[in-house]
PDB file of C-alpha atoms in Angstrom:
ATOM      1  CA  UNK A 134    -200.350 155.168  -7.358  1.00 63.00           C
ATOM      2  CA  UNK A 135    -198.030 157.039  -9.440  1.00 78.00           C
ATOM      3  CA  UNK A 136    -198.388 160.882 -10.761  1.00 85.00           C
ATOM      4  CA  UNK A 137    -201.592 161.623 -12.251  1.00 89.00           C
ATOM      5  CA  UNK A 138    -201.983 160.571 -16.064  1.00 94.00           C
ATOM      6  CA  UNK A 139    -204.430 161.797 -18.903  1.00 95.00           C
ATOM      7  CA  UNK A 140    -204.476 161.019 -22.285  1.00 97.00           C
ATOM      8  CA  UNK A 141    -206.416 162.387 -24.766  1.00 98.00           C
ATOM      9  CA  UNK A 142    -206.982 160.780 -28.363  1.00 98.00           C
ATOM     10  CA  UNK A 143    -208.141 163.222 -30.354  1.00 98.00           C
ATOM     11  CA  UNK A 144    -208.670 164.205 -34.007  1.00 97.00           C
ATOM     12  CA  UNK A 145    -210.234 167.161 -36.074  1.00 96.00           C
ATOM     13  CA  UNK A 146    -213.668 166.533 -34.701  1.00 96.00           C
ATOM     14  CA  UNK A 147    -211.885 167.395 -31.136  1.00 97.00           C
ATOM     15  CA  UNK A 148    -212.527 171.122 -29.489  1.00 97.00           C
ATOM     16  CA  UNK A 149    -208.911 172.317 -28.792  1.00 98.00           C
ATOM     17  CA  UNK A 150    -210.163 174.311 -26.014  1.00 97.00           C
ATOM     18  CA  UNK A 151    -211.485 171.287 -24.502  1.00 98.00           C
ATOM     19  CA  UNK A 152    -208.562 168.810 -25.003  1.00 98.00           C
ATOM     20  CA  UNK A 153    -206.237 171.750 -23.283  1.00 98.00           C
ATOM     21  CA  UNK A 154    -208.619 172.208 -20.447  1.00 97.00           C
ATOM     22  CA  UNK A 155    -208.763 168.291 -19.929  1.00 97.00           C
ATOM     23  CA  UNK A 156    -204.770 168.352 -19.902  1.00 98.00           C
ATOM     24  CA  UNK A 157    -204.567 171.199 -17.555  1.00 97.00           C
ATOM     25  CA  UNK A 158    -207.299 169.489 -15.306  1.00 96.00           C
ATOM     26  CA  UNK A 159    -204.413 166.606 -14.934  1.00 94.00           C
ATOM     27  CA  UNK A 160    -201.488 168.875 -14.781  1.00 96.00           C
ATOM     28  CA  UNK A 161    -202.486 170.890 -11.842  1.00 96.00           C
ATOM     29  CA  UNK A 162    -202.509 167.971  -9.527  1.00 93.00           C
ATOM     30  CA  UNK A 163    -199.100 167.998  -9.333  1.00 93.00           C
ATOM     31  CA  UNK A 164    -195.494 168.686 -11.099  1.00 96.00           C
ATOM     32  CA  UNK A 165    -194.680 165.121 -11.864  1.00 95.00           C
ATOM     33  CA  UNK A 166    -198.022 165.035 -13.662  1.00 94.00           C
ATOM     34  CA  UNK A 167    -198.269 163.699 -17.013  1.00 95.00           C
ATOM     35  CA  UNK A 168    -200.714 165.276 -19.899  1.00 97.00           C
ATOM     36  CA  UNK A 169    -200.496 163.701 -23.152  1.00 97.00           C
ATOM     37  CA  UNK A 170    -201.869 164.210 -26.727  1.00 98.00           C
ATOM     38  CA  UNK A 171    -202.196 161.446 -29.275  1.00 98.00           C
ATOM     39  CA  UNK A 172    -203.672 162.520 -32.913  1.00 98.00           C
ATOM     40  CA  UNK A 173    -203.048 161.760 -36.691  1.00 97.00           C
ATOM     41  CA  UNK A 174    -203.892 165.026 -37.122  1.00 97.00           C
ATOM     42  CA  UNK A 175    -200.339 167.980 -37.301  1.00 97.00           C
ATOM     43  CA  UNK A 176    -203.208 170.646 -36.680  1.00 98.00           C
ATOM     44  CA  UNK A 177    -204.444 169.626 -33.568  1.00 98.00           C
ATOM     45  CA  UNK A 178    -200.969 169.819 -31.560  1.00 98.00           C
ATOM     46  CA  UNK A 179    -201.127 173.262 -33.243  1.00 98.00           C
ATOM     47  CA  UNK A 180    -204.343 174.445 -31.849  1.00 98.00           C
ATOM     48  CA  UNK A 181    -203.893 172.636 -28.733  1.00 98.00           C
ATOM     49  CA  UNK A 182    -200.542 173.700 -27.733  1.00 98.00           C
ATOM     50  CA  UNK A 183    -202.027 177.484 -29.020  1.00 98.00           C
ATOM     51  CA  UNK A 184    -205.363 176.651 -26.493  1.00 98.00           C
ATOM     52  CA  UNK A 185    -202.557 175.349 -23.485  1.00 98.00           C
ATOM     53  CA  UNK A 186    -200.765 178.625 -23.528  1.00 97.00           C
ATOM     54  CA  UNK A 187    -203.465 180.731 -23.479  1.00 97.00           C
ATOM     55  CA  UNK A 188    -205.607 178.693 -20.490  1.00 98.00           C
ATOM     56  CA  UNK A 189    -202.092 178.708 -18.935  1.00 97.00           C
ATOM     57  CA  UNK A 190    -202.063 182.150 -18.432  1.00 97.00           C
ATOM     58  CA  UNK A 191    -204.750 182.879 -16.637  1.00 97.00           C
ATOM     59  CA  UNK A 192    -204.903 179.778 -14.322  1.00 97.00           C
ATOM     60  CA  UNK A 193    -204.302 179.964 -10.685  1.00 97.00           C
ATOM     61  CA  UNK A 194    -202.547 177.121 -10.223  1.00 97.00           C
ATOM     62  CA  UNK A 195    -200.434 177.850 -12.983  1.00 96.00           C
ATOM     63  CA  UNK A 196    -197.233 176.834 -10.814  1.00 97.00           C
ATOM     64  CA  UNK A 197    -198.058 173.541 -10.503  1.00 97.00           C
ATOM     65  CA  UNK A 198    -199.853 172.690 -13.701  1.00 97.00           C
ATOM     66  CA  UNK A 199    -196.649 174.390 -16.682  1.00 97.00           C
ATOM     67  CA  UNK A 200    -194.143 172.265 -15.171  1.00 97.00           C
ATOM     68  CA  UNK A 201    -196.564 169.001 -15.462  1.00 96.00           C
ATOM     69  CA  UNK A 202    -197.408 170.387 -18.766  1.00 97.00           C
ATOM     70  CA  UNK A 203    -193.647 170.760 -20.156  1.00 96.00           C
ATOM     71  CA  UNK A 204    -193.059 167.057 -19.289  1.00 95.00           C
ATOM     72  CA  UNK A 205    -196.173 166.115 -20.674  1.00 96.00           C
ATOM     73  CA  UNK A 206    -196.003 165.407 -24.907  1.00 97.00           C
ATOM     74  CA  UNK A 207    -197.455 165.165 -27.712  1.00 98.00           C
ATOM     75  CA  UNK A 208    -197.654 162.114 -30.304  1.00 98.00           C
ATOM     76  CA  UNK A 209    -198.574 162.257 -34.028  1.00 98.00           C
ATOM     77  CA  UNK A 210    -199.446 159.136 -35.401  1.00 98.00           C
ATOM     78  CA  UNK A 211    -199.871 158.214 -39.186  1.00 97.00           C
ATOM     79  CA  UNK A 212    -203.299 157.418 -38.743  1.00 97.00           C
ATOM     80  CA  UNK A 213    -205.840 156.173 -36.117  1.00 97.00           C
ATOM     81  CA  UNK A 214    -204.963 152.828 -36.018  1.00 96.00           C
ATOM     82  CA  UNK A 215    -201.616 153.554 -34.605  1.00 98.00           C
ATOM     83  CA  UNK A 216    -202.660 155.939 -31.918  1.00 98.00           C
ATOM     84  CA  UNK A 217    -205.018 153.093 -30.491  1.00 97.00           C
ATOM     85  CA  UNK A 218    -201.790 151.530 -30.507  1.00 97.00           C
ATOM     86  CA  UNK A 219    -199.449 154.221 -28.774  1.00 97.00           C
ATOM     87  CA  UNK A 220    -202.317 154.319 -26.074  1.00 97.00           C
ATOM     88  CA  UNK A 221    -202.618 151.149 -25.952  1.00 96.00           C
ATOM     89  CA  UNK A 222    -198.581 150.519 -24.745  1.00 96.00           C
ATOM     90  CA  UNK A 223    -198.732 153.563 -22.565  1.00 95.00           C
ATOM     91  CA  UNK A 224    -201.846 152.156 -20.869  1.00 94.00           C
ATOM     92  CA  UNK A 225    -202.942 155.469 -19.152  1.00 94.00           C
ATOM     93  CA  UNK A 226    -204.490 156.042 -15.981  1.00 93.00           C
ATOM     94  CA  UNK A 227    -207.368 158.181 -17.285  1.00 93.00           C
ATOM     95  CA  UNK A 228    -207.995 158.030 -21.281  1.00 96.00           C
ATOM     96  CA  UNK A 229    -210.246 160.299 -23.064  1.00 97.00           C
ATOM     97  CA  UNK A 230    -211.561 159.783 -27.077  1.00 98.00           C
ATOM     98  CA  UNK A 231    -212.214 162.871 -28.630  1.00 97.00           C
ATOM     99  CA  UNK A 232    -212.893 161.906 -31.846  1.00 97.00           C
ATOM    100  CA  UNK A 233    -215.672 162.008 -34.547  1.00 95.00           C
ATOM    101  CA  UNK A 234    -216.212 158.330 -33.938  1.00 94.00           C
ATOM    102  CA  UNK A 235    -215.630 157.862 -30.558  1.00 96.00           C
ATOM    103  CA  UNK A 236    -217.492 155.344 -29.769  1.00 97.00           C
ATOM    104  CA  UNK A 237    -216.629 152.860 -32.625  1.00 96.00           C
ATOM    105  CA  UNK A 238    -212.899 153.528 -31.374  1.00 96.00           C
ATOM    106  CA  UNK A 239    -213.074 152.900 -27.529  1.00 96.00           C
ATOM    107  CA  UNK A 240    -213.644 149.424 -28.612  1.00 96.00           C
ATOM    108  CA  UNK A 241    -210.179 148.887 -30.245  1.00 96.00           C
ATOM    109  CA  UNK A 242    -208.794 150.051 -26.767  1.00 97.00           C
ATOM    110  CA  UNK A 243    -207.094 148.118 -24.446  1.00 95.00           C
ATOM    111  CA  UNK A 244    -205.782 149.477 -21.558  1.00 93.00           C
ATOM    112  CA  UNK A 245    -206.575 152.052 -19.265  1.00 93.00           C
ATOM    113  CA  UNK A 246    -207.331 153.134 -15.838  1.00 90.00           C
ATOM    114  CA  UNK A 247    -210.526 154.843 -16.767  1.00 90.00           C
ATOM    115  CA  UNK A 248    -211.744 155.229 -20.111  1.00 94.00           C
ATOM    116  CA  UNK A 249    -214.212 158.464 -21.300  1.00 94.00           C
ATOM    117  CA  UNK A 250    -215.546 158.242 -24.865  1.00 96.00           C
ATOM    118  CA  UNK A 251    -216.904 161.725 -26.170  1.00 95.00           C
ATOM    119  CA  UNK A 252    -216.624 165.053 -25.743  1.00 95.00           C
ATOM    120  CA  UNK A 253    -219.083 165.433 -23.159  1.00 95.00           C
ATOM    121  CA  UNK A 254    -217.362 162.503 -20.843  1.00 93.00           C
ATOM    122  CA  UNK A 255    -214.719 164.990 -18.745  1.00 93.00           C
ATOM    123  CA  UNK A 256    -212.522 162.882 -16.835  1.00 92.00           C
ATOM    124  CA  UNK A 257    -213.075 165.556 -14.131  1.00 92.00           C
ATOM    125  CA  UNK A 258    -217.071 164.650 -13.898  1.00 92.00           C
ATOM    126  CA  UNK A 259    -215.201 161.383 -13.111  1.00 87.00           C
ATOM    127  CA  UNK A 260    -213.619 163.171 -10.381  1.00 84.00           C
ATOM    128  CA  UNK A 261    -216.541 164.441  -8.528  1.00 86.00           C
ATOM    129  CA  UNK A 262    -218.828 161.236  -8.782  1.00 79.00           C
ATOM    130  CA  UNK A 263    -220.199 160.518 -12.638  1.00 82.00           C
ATOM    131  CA  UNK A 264    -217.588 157.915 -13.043  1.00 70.00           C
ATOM    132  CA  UNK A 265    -217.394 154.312 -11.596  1.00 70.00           C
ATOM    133  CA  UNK A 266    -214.067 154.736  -9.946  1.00 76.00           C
ATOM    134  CA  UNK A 267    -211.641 157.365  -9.263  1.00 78.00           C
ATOM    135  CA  UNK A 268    -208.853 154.896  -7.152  1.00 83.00           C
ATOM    136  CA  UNK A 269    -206.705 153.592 -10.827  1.00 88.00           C
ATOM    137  CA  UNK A 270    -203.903 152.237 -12.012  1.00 80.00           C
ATOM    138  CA  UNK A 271    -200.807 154.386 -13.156  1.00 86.00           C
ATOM    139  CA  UNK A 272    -197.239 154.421 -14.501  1.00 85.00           C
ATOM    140  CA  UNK A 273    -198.353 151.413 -17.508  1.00 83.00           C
ATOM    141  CA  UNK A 274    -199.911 149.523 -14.589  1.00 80.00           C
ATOM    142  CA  UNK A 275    -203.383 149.652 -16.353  1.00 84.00           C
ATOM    143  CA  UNK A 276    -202.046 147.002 -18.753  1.00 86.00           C
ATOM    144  CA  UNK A 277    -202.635 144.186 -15.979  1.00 83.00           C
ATOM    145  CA  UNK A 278    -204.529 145.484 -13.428  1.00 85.00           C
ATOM    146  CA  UNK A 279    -207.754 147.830 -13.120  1.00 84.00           C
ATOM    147  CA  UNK A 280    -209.109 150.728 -10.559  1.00 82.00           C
ATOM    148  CA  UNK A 281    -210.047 149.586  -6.656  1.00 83.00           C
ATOM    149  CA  UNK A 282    -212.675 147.562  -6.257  1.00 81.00           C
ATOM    150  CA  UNK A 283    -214.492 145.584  -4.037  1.00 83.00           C
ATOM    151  CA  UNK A 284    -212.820 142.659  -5.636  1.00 83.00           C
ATOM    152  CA  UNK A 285    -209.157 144.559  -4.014  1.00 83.00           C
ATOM    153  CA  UNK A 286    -210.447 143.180  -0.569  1.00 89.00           C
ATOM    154  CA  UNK A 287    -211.536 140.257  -1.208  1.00 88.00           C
ATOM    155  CA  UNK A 288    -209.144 137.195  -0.316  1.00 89.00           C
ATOM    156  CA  UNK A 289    -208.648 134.474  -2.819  1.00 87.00           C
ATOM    157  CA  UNK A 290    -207.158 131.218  -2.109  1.00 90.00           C
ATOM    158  CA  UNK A 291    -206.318 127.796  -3.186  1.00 93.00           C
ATOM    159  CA  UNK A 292    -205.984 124.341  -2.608  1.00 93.00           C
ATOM    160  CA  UNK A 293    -204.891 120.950  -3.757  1.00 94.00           C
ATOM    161  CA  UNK A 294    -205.574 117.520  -2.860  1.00 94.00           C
ATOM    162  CA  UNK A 295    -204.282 113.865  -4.777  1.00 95.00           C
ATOM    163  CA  UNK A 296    -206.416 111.226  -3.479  1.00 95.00           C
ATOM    164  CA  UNK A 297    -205.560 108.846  -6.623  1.00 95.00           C
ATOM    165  CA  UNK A 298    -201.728 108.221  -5.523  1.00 94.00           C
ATOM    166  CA  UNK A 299    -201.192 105.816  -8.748  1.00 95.00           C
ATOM    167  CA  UNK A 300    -202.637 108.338 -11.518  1.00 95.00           C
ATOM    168  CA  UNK A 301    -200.373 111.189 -10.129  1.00 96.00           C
ATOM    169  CA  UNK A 302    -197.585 109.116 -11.041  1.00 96.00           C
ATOM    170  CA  UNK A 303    -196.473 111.188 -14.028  1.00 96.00           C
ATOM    171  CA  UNK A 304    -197.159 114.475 -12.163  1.00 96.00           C
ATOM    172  CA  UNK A 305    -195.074 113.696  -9.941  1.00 96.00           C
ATOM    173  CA  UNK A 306    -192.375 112.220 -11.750  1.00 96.00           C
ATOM    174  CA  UNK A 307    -192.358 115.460 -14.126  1.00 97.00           C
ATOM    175  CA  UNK A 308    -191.952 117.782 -11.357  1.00 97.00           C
ATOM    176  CA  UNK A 309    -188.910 115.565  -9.801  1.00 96.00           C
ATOM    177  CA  UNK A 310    -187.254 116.135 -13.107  1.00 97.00           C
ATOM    178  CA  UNK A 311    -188.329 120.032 -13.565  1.00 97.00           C
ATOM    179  CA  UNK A 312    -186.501 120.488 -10.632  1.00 97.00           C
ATOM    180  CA  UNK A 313    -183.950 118.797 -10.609  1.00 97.00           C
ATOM    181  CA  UNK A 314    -183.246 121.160 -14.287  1.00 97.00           C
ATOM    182  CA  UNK A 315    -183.817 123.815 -12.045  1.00 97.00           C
ATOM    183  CA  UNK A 316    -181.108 122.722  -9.649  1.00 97.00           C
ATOM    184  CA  UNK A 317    -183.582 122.517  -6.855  1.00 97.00           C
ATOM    185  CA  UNK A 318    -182.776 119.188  -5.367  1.00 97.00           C
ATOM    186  CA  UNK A 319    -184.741 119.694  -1.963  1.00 97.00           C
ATOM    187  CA  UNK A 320    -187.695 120.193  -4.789  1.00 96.00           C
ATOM    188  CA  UNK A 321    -186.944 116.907  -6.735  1.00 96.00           C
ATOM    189  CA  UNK A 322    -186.594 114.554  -3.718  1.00 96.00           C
ATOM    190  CA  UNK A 323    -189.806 115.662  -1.787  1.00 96.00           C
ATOM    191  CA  UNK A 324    -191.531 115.134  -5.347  1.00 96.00           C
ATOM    192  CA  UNK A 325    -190.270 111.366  -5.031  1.00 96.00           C
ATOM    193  CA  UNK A 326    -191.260 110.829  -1.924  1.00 95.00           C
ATOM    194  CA  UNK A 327    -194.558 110.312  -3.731  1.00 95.00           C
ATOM    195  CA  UNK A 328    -193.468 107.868  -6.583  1.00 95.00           C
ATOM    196  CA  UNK A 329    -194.218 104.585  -6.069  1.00 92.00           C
ATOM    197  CA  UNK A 330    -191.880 101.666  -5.909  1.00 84.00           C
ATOM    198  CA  UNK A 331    -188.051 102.405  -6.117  1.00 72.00           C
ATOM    199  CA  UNK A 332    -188.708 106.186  -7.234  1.00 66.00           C
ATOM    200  CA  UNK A 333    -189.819 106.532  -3.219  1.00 65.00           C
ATOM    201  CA  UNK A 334    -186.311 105.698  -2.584  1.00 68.00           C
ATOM    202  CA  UNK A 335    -184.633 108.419  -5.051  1.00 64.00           C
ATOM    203  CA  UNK A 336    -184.248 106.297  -8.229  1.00 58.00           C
ATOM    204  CA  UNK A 337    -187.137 108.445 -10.584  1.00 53.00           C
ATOM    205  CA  UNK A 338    -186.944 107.442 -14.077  1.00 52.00           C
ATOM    206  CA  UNK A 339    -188.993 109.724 -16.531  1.00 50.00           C
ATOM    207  CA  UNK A 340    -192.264 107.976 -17.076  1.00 49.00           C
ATOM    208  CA  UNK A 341    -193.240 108.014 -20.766  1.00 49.00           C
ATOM    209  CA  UNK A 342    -196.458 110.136 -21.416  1.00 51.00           C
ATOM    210  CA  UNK A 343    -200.125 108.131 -21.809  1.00 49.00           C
ATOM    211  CA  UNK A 344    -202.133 109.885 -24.928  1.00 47.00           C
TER     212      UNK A 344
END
């Protein structure tokens, strides 16, 4: 896992004192943390960035958390729509919705480590047990992958096996020519070892394609 992530969508509905305490409750993990603010809204940077200093000031692990917090940003979107978008590239670790409809827009959201719709859902209660995971994705990872689970440990496998030699004909005379384009010709004459007939002996010919 990378440095610690938040991001908070949030709009006028939001509590700026809350937002900035969620952000500092990031930053103070470490320096390379990142905090970041997504809104439509001009004013809530404003009151947020007013609600960071002053929260800043007065926190004890104030060393830590202003330089997270000075490479942490802010991004103001035209409208909602496009923050559910900017979230939805960043794909943070932890995402919070702080918005008057909260709910309606977690469902337009993609990608995340964790995601916490409301006011009252504190990433940090995810912290100390309230959550279903606290081991997640960072660093963008969130858009393909999700948080340990017991599905991490669990070992998946496959196999393959041609019993009809005759209707694998094409298959096999496809991947002779694939790799043979790929300039793998180790590939293409271990494929036609399996042809039938001549092709056995290295003279494939593409087969044409049965409907």
């Amino acid at each position: 896992a990378g440095p610690s992530e938040v991001l908070v969508i949030a709009d006028a509905a939001a509590d700026p004192e809350v937002v900035a305490a969620d952000l500092l409750a990031q930053a103070e993990h470490d320096v390379e943390a990142r905090p970041i603010l997504v809104t439509p809204d001009a004013s809530v940077i404003d009151s947020v960035n007013a609600a960071l200093a002053k929260q800043l000031a007065i926190l004890p692990t104030r060393d830590v958390a202003i330089p997270a917090v000075r490479k942490g940003f802010a991004v103001l979107t035209q409208d909602m729509a496009e923050a559910v978008g900017v979230s939805n590239r960043i794909a943070p670790e932890h995402l919070e919705v702080q918005t008057k409809d909260a709910v309606a827009l977690s469902k337009s959201l993609t990608a995340y480590g964790g995601l916490f719709v409301g006011m009252m859902a504190a990433e940090v209660l995810g912290d100390y047990g309230a959550g279903p995971n606290h081991v997640l994705p960072t660093s963008c990872t969130a858009k393909y992958t999700g948080g340990l689970s017991v599905h991490t440990f669990q070992r998946k496998t496959t196999w393959m096996r041609i019993d009809d030699r005759a209707a694998a004909q094409q298959q096999v005379a496809d991947s002779v020519v694939l790799a043979r384009l790929e300039g793998l010709e180790g590939h293409a004459r271990a494929a036609e070892k399996r042809l039938l007939g001549d092709g056995a002996n290295g003279c494939a010919e593409k087969r044409p394609r049965t409907a």
